[in-house]
């Protein structure tokens, strides 16, 4: 008999049919009631063991964490909490689980910090089951969104030789012996002897290559891993994270903002429609966590409310210059509540971004037209000579979730900016070729996938929304 998923059994509204279900024991009460979970959904299926005819050995082997294959009949449940249950006719323990050793046997709810140490097992908790089902749904929705709009999914390289992007510190990729590498006469490492015949790194962004694709397919996107060796131990930074980067020919900055806004709303709506149970569980988890906080630090909205609010309200759009003025006129600034100073030209700190989003506007904010000094060389220069056509999207509780821009399509302006920023034009000939051969206005952005998952799940630490986080001094599992 083929296995039926627990989700399917729970969704059907009939009973009286025979099934085979398989999964892991979440609880075992009175030597009779097993809560079985196979990960297909949040809820467990109640399996009722025929106590009178049950073998003693079998009962001894059923324990939290053990894996079972159950044959039985789906019947209407007598008990509260579920419509149907399975009356077991035969139970096979596929793998026992020693409860003296099993860490999820703990009676108290384990902390998220502790679960990070046992990340190989944390998928089996309700919280991480929900988080990673939602993560999956968001990934699927992202592909669906772009596919439905005719974007081509472009796989940009993970190992790159270009180090011009300047998005972050890079990890070197090498096969040279690090204790005794081949050297040039001047003593520097001779990368000609290295695997690729030159110095290479893990990518920090697929954007430059995505631009090449956009110059042929008009609309492309990447969705892949990126790596930044930034030594910032924050709840919002990973050394290895996934990024989505659409790049669209003929789009200007406004089109770019419209696309980003539509995109974010689309994937949130998808999760609300397809992962309701998971999100309701996560909303309750967040509400419980909020209760631990002092009143004035609690957020006004619950998770579901917050997500619906984002769907139903346009994002606020302000220029960087307006944003700085808002900060300068804020009570927080006047009462010297900011740790970092505010003036035109600063790279806004997370405290400034959070003030704008959480205190001033109380909704997602798109900040545009940043000073060119704090942005990348490829961003399109505005006519004022001071700013570039950049846009960052800031989300409540997260800060920056998207960074994007209209790209500089004018060869002369681009070359001049590269020179100013000491970016070697010879090495970037392939990038500049797009401006030589049929250049067009174009724009794109990068969205950090884990920041999106944080936002939708209401989790507060980025280490809890990627299966196996890579952060400074940690690459376990
Ligand atoms: P931040 O200021 O938060 O470090 P950034 O300016 O370095 O971000 P970009 O280079 O614009 O970010 O990258 C695009 C997006 O990738 C960001 O908006 C963010 O969502 C995400 N991102 C950037 N760095 C990280 C990281 N270390 N871990 C997870 N996501 C990240
Ligand atoms: Mn950064």
XYZ file of C-alpha atoms and ligand atoms in Angstrom:
509
model
C 0.000 0.000 0.000
C 1.373 3.420 -0.971
C 2.124 5.965 1.746
C -0.364 8.779 2.207
C 0.912 12.134 3.423
C -0.473 13.318 6.728
C -1.472 16.617 5.177
C -3.704 14.754 2.758
C -5.363 12.678 5.473
C -6.083 15.810 7.507
C -7.407 17.739 4.517
C -9.846 15.097 3.308
C -13.186 15.371 4.976
C -14.243 11.758 4.615
C -13.261 8.763 6.736
C -13.581 5.001 6.752
C -10.752 4.344 4.315
C -7.494 2.476 4.870
C -4.119 4.206 4.865
C -0.457 3.745 5.403
C 1.149 6.761 7.087
C 4.779 7.196 8.043
C 6.448 9.785 10.203
C 8.073 10.651 13.500
C 6.503 10.551 16.934
C 5.948 13.982 18.440
C 4.246 12.710 21.573
C 2.978 9.452 23.032
C 0.289 9.549 25.712
C -1.227 6.840 27.873
C 0.521 4.102 25.910
C -2.170 4.652 23.322
C -2.181 8.021 21.534
C 0.638 8.837 19.144
C 0.971 12.287 17.585
C 2.651 11.552 14.261
C 4.275 14.186 12.033
C 5.781 13.737 8.585
C 6.610 17.381 7.881
C 3.961 17.777 5.189
C 2.096 20.196 7.444
C 2.105 21.786 10.849
C -0.460 19.467 12.406
C 0.142 15.994 13.739
C -2.034 13.020 12.938
C -3.357 11.153 15.946
C -2.728 7.437 15.729
C -4.636 5.298 18.217
C -2.948 2.061 19.222
C -5.069 -0.937 20.092
C -3.794 -1.214 23.653
C -5.335 -4.583 24.390
C -3.700 -6.387 21.520
C -0.503 -4.401 21.391
C 2.782 -6.162 21.841
C 4.700 -4.939 24.905
C 7.910 -4.663 22.957
C 6.227 -2.406 20.445
C 4.891 -0.105 23.146
C 8.336 0.146 24.679
C 9.845 1.188 21.357
C 7.363 3.925 20.602
C 8.834 7.123 21.996
C 9.267 10.762 21.013
C 11.499 10.959 17.925
C 11.021 7.340 16.837
C 9.926 6.724 13.249
C 6.806 4.677 12.543
C 4.988 3.123 9.653
C 1.310 2.703 10.508
C -1.368 0.786 8.647
C -4.887 1.464 9.773
C -8.290 2.991 9.131
C -9.097 6.668 9.142
C -11.998 7.217 11.530
C -13.800 10.225 12.944
C -12.057 11.278 16.104
C -13.781 10.989 19.473
C -11.327 13.360 21.092
C -11.061 17.104 20.871
C -8.588 18.879 18.618
C -8.881 16.820 15.453
C -11.598 15.733 13.049
C -10.042 12.407 12.142
C -7.551 9.949 13.540
C -6.069 6.643 12.468
C -7.095 3.488 14.228
C -3.905 1.478 13.944
C -4.091 -2.080 12.678
C -0.371 -2.637 12.459
C 2.516 -0.488 13.635
C 6.126 -0.918 12.648
C 8.851 0.989 14.471
C 11.262 1.827 11.666
C 13.840 3.488 13.882
C 13.863 3.719 17.646
C 14.940 6.866 19.448
C 16.680 6.744 22.786
C 14.977 9.314 24.941
C 17.822 9.601 27.392
C 19.870 11.015 24.519
C 17.336 12.711 22.261
C 17.629 16.473 22.822
C 14.103 17.316 21.688
C 12.626 15.186 24.409
C 12.913 18.146 26.808
C 9.660 19.053 28.450
C 10.318 22.790 28.373
C 10.203 24.621 25.091
C 13.860 24.743 23.967
C 15.291 28.194 23.239
C 16.106 29.286 19.700
C 19.750 29.682 20.760
C 19.881 26.092 21.942
C 18.177 24.863 18.777
C 20.867 26.595 16.705
C 23.396 24.291 18.352
C 21.362 21.299 17.236
C 20.466 22.673 13.817
C 20.603 19.131 12.411
C 17.531 18.268 14.478
C 15.672 21.559 14.721
C 13.638 20.900 11.540
C 11.625 18.543 13.742
C 10.226 21.326 15.908
C 6.988 23.137 15.123
C 8.756 26.474 14.780
C 11.389 25.349 12.311
C 8.957 23.138 10.449
C 6.868 26.253 9.841
C 9.846 28.500 9.035
C 11.273 26.175 6.420
C 7.957 25.370 4.794
C 7.420 29.119 4.463
C 10.961 29.560 3.140
C 10.218 26.954 0.496
C 6.928 28.601 -0.451
C 8.614 31.976 -0.833
C 11.321 30.500 -3.064
C 8.692 28.885 -5.240
C 6.619 32.095 -5.382
C 9.693 34.037 -6.486
C 10.291 31.741 -9.445
C 6.596 31.782 -10.278
C 6.413 35.566 -10.162
C 9.260 35.993 -12.624
C 8.319 33.071 -14.823
C 4.746 34.350 -15.188
C 6.159 37.688 -16.350
C 8.508 36.223 -18.935
C 11.798 36.697 -17.087
C 14.661 34.319 -17.903
C 16.312 32.703 -14.866
C 20.024 33.244 -15.389
C 22.614 31.262 -13.420
C 25.458 33.637 -12.761
C 28.824 32.243 -11.643
C 29.635 31.519 -8.030
C 33.384 31.702 -8.574
C 34.334 35.056 -10.047
C 37.468 36.937 -10.898
C 35.868 40.345 -10.866
C 36.425 42.190 -7.622
C 35.132 45.523 -8.797
C 31.636 45.403 -7.422
C 32.673 46.431 -3.974
C 29.550 45.035 -2.358
C 31.523 43.464 0.456
C 34.644 41.654 1.558
C 35.242 38.517 -0.479
C 36.273 34.942 0.220
C 39.222 33.842 -1.874
C 38.964 30.616 -3.855
C 42.308 28.928 -4.347
C 44.046 25.573 -4.598
C 47.484 27.017 -3.868
C 49.196 25.668 -0.744
C 48.735 28.474 1.743
C 51.836 27.665 3.770
C 54.100 27.916 0.754
C 52.459 29.475 -2.309
C 54.401 30.130 -5.528
C 55.715 33.676 -5.544
C 56.616 36.363 -8.044
C 60.015 38.004 -7.957
C 58.659 40.830 -5.840
C 57.443 38.322 -3.253
C 53.720 38.563 -4.009
C 51.720 35.365 -4.563
C 51.818 34.182 -8.167
C 48.195 33.527 -8.984
C 49.098 32.475 -12.529
C 49.902 29.125 -10.901
C 46.529 28.962 -9.210
C 43.700 26.738 -10.457
C 42.084 29.381 -12.661
C 45.360 31.034 -13.588
C 44.308 34.160 -11.739
C 43.039 35.229 -8.372
C 39.392 34.262 -7.822
C 36.706 34.794 -5.203
C 33.232 33.688 -4.242
C 30.668 36.026 -5.739
C 29.196 38.870 -3.689
C 26.486 39.577 -6.276
C 25.347 38.314 -9.662
C 24.327 41.744 -10.868
C 27.076 42.553 -13.343
C 26.556 39.262 -15.157
C 22.774 39.677 -14.946
C 23.154 42.982 -16.770
C 24.846 41.123 -19.625
C 21.840 38.811 -19.859
C 19.355 41.678 -19.717
C 21.011 43.157 -22.806
C 19.691 40.178 -24.782
C 16.645 38.773 -22.987
C 15.318 42.157 -21.779
C 14.285 40.709 -18.432
C 16.324 38.263 -16.400
C 16.718 37.352 -12.757
C 19.201 35.444 -10.679
C 18.445 33.524 -7.507
C 21.544 32.040 -5.986
C 23.993 31.994 -3.121
C 26.248 34.973 -2.441
C 29.104 35.277 -0.014
C 30.402 38.168 2.021
C 33.312 37.889 4.392
C 32.041 40.807 6.404
C 32.905 40.410 9.997
C 29.640 41.811 11.220
C 27.990 39.651 13.789
C 24.479 41.043 13.517
C 21.050 39.390 13.517
C 20.688 40.491 9.857
C 23.976 39.441 8.232
C 25.168 36.041 7.066
C 28.456 35.179 5.388
C 26.527 32.964 2.957
C 23.087 34.109 1.895
C 20.755 33.840 -1.061
C 19.973 36.781 -3.242
C 17.378 37.471 -5.914
C 18.503 39.954 -8.533
C 16.168 40.958 -11.367
C 17.625 43.112 -14.117
C 15.372 44.727 -16.717
C 16.260 46.500 -19.935
C 14.296 49.683 -20.710
C 13.292 50.173 -17.042
C 13.999 53.409 -15.217
C 14.107 53.971 -11.475
C 10.335 54.321 -11.140
C 9.728 51.093 -13.081
C 12.300 49.481 -10.828
C 10.474 50.590 -7.682
C 7.143 49.440 -9.102
C 8.596 46.029 -9.914
C 10.146 45.634 -6.457
C 6.937 46.632 -4.720
C 4.747 44.356 -6.826
C 7.233 41.532 -6.324
C 7.367 41.829 -2.543
C 3.596 42.033 -2.271
C 3.171 39.050 -4.577
C 5.385 36.698 -2.585
C 3.858 37.770 0.727
C 0.372 37.164 -0.671
C 1.474 33.741 -1.900
C 2.662 32.745 1.568
C -0.523 34.035 3.207
C -2.608 32.013 0.785
C -0.585 28.800 0.846
C 0.967 28.652 4.309
C -1.794 29.978 6.516
C -1.379 27.383 9.281
C 2.366 27.879 9.445
C 2.007 31.655 9.585
C -0.687 31.461 12.245
C 1.607 29.318 14.342
C 4.497 31.736 13.830
C 2.217 34.668 14.655
C 1.336 33.022 17.964
C 5.007 32.323 18.645
C 5.840 35.955 18.020
C 2.972 37.148 20.200
C 4.263 34.952 23.057
C 7.745 36.363 22.575
C 6.415 39.917 22.537
C 4.722 39.341 25.887
C 8.170 39.000 27.448
C 9.032 42.523 26.354
C 8.168 45.750 28.154
C 4.953 47.333 26.885
C 6.595 50.200 24.981
C 8.818 47.842 22.968
C 6.007 45.619 21.769
C 4.924 45.971 18.186
C 1.417 47.221 17.613
C 0.562 44.661 14.971
C 0.591 40.897 14.992
C 2.449 39.044 12.248
C -0.542 38.354 9.986
C -1.840 41.896 10.433
C 1.569 43.267 9.533
C 1.745 41.178 6.362
C -1.762 42.177 5.334
C -0.915 45.791 6.025
C 2.035 45.554 3.631
C -0.228 44.068 0.972
C -2.836 46.754 1.293
C -0.690 49.868 1.484
C 1.620 51.485 -1.023
C 5.203 51.756 0.096
C 6.268 55.267 1.034
C 8.714 56.815 -1.458
C 11.123 59.520 -0.315
C 14.411 60.840 -1.571
C 17.530 60.475 0.526
C 17.603 64.257 0.950
C 14.031 64.243 2.299
C 14.877 61.322 4.572
C 17.826 63.193 6.058
C 15.585 66.222 6.668
C 13.045 64.035 8.441
C 15.798 62.662 10.672
C 17.210 66.120 11.395
C 13.764 67.349 12.417
C 12.908 64.275 14.468
C 12.436 64.352 18.242
C 14.932 61.479 18.378
C 17.630 63.635 16.809
C 16.817 66.658 18.932
C 16.937 64.579 22.093
C 20.263 63.110 20.917
C 18.824 59.584 20.855
C 20.843 58.518 17.806
C 24.223 56.980 18.428
C 25.525 58.055 14.993
C 25.420 61.603 13.687
C 23.009 62.696 10.955
C 23.986 64.969 8.094
C 23.650 64.957 4.326
C 26.170 62.517 2.912
C 26.123 59.865 5.646
C 25.511 56.220 4.921
C 22.402 55.838 7.075
C 22.879 53.514 10.027
C 20.348 50.900 10.943
C 19.033 53.134 13.802
C 18.230 55.843 11.225
C 16.549 53.415 8.853
C 14.495 51.955 11.661
C 13.412 55.381 12.822
C 12.118 56.237 9.351
C 10.296 52.956 8.920
C 9.072 52.139 12.404
C 8.558 55.535 13.997
C 7.995 58.050 11.221
C 6.215 56.277 8.367
C 5.217 53.033 10.035
C 5.336 51.129 6.750
C 7.898 49.993 4.172
C 9.822 52.921 2.736
C 11.694 53.286 -0.540
C 14.553 55.763 -0.259
C 15.886 57.049 -3.589
C 18.621 59.266 -4.999
C 21.497 58.679 -2.619
C 24.777 60.641 -2.652
C 26.998 59.099 -5.293
C 29.932 58.847 -2.847
C 28.247 56.142 -0.802
C 26.976 54.078 -3.726
C 28.454 51.760 -6.349
C 30.111 52.927 -9.564
C 27.434 51.511 -11.873
C 24.533 53.572 -10.554
C 23.141 56.175 -12.946
C 24.265 59.707 -12.196
C 21.531 62.259 -11.696
C 21.666 65.689 -13.320
C 22.431 67.404 -9.998
C 25.938 65.930 -10.145
C 25.635 64.862 -6.498
C 23.243 61.946 -6.401
C 22.611 58.674 -8.216
C 19.391 56.891 -9.217
C 19.594 54.395 -6.369
C 16.789 52.935 -4.305
C 16.815 51.006 -1.058
C 13.699 49.456 0.390
C 13.517 49.487 4.174
C 11.140 47.156 5.986
C 9.813 47.358 9.561
C 11.889 45.233 11.929
C 14.445 44.382 9.240
C 15.922 47.578 7.845
C 17.305 47.266 4.335
C 15.652 44.433 2.445
C 16.316 45.598 -1.138
C 19.144 47.571 -2.695
C 18.859 48.603 -6.321
C 19.324 51.289 -8.929
C 18.950 52.419 -12.475
C 22.304 51.597 -14.073
C 24.564 54.069 -15.835
C 24.053 53.241 -19.503
C 26.153 56.129 -20.885
C 29.632 54.825 -21.659
C 31.357 58.121 -21.057
C 29.767 58.768 -17.677
C 30.384 55.203 -16.593
C 34.044 55.216 -17.647
C 34.592 58.512 -15.906
C 33.067 57.240 -12.666
C 35.141 54.062 -12.817
C 38.263 56.093 -13.193
C 37.331 58.252 -10.218
C 36.770 55.129 -8.165
C 39.960 53.398 -9.388
C 38.167 50.517 -11.010
C 40.348 49.012 -13.736
C 38.505 49.487 -17.046
C 40.656 46.929 -18.930
C 39.556 44.096 -16.656
C 35.948 45.187 -16.981
C 35.941 45.335 -20.777
C 33.104 42.792 -20.930
C 30.908 44.977 -18.756
C 31.723 48.121 -20.705
C 30.985 46.304 -23.984
C 27.271 46.380 -23.100
C 27.515 50.180 -23.184
C 29.378 50.044 -26.483
C 27.107 47.629 -28.293
C 23.499 48.750 -28.224
C 23.311 50.284 -24.794
C 19.869 50.937 -23.274
C 18.572 52.333 -20.010
C 18.098 49.499 -17.537
C 17.562 48.900 -13.869
C 17.537 46.158 -11.270
C 17.785 45.334 -7.608
C 18.991 42.759 -5.145
C 16.727 41.317 -2.493
C 18.287 39.322 0.325
C 16.199 36.166 0.493
C 16.795 35.568 4.207
C 15.758 39.129 5.046
C 12.517 38.412 3.199
C 12.051 35.153 5.110
C 12.704 37.025 8.374
C 10.044 39.537 7.488
C 7.405 36.982 6.562
C 8.010 34.542 9.423
C 8.448 37.188 12.119
C 11.658 35.504 13.261
C 14.183 37.989 14.614
C 17.567 36.391 13.956
C 18.730 35.596 10.423
C 20.422 32.433 11.752
C 16.941 30.996 12.291
C 15.683 31.283 8.712
C 18.468 29.464 6.813
C 18.970 25.766 7.524
C 22.670 25.918 8.352
C 23.886 29.485 8.917
C 27.419 30.531 8.070
C 28.592 33.402 10.257
C 31.955 34.536 11.631
C 33.553 31.639 13.541
C 30.739 29.265 12.676
C 30.349 26.779 9.851
C 28.931 23.812 11.754
C 27.064 21.049 9.937
P 23.493 46.110 4.572
O 23.660 47.583 4.594
O 22.298 45.623 5.327
O 24.751 45.373 4.911
P 24.138 46.094 1.784
O 24.026 47.544 1.493
O 25.472 45.508 1.985
O 23.181 45.739 3.034
P 23.501 45.192 -0.913
O 24.925 45.081 -1.258
O 22.686 46.251 -1.555
O 23.323 45.279 0.686
O 22.811 43.761 -1.125
C 21.457 43.602 -1.549
C 20.607 42.944 -0.484
O 21.201 41.752 0.005
C 20.394 43.778 0.757
O 19.357 44.690 0.576
C 20.037 42.751 1.786
O 18.685 42.370 1.674
C 20.870 41.563 1.379
N 22.116 41.416 2.144
C 23.243 42.145 2.036
N 24.209 41.697 2.839
C 23.679 40.616 3.470
C 24.200 39.683 4.428
N 25.453 39.755 4.865
N 23.382 38.685 4.862
C 22.112 38.595 4.403
N 21.565 39.434 3.502
C 22.334 40.437 3.041
Mn 26.500 45.155 3.796
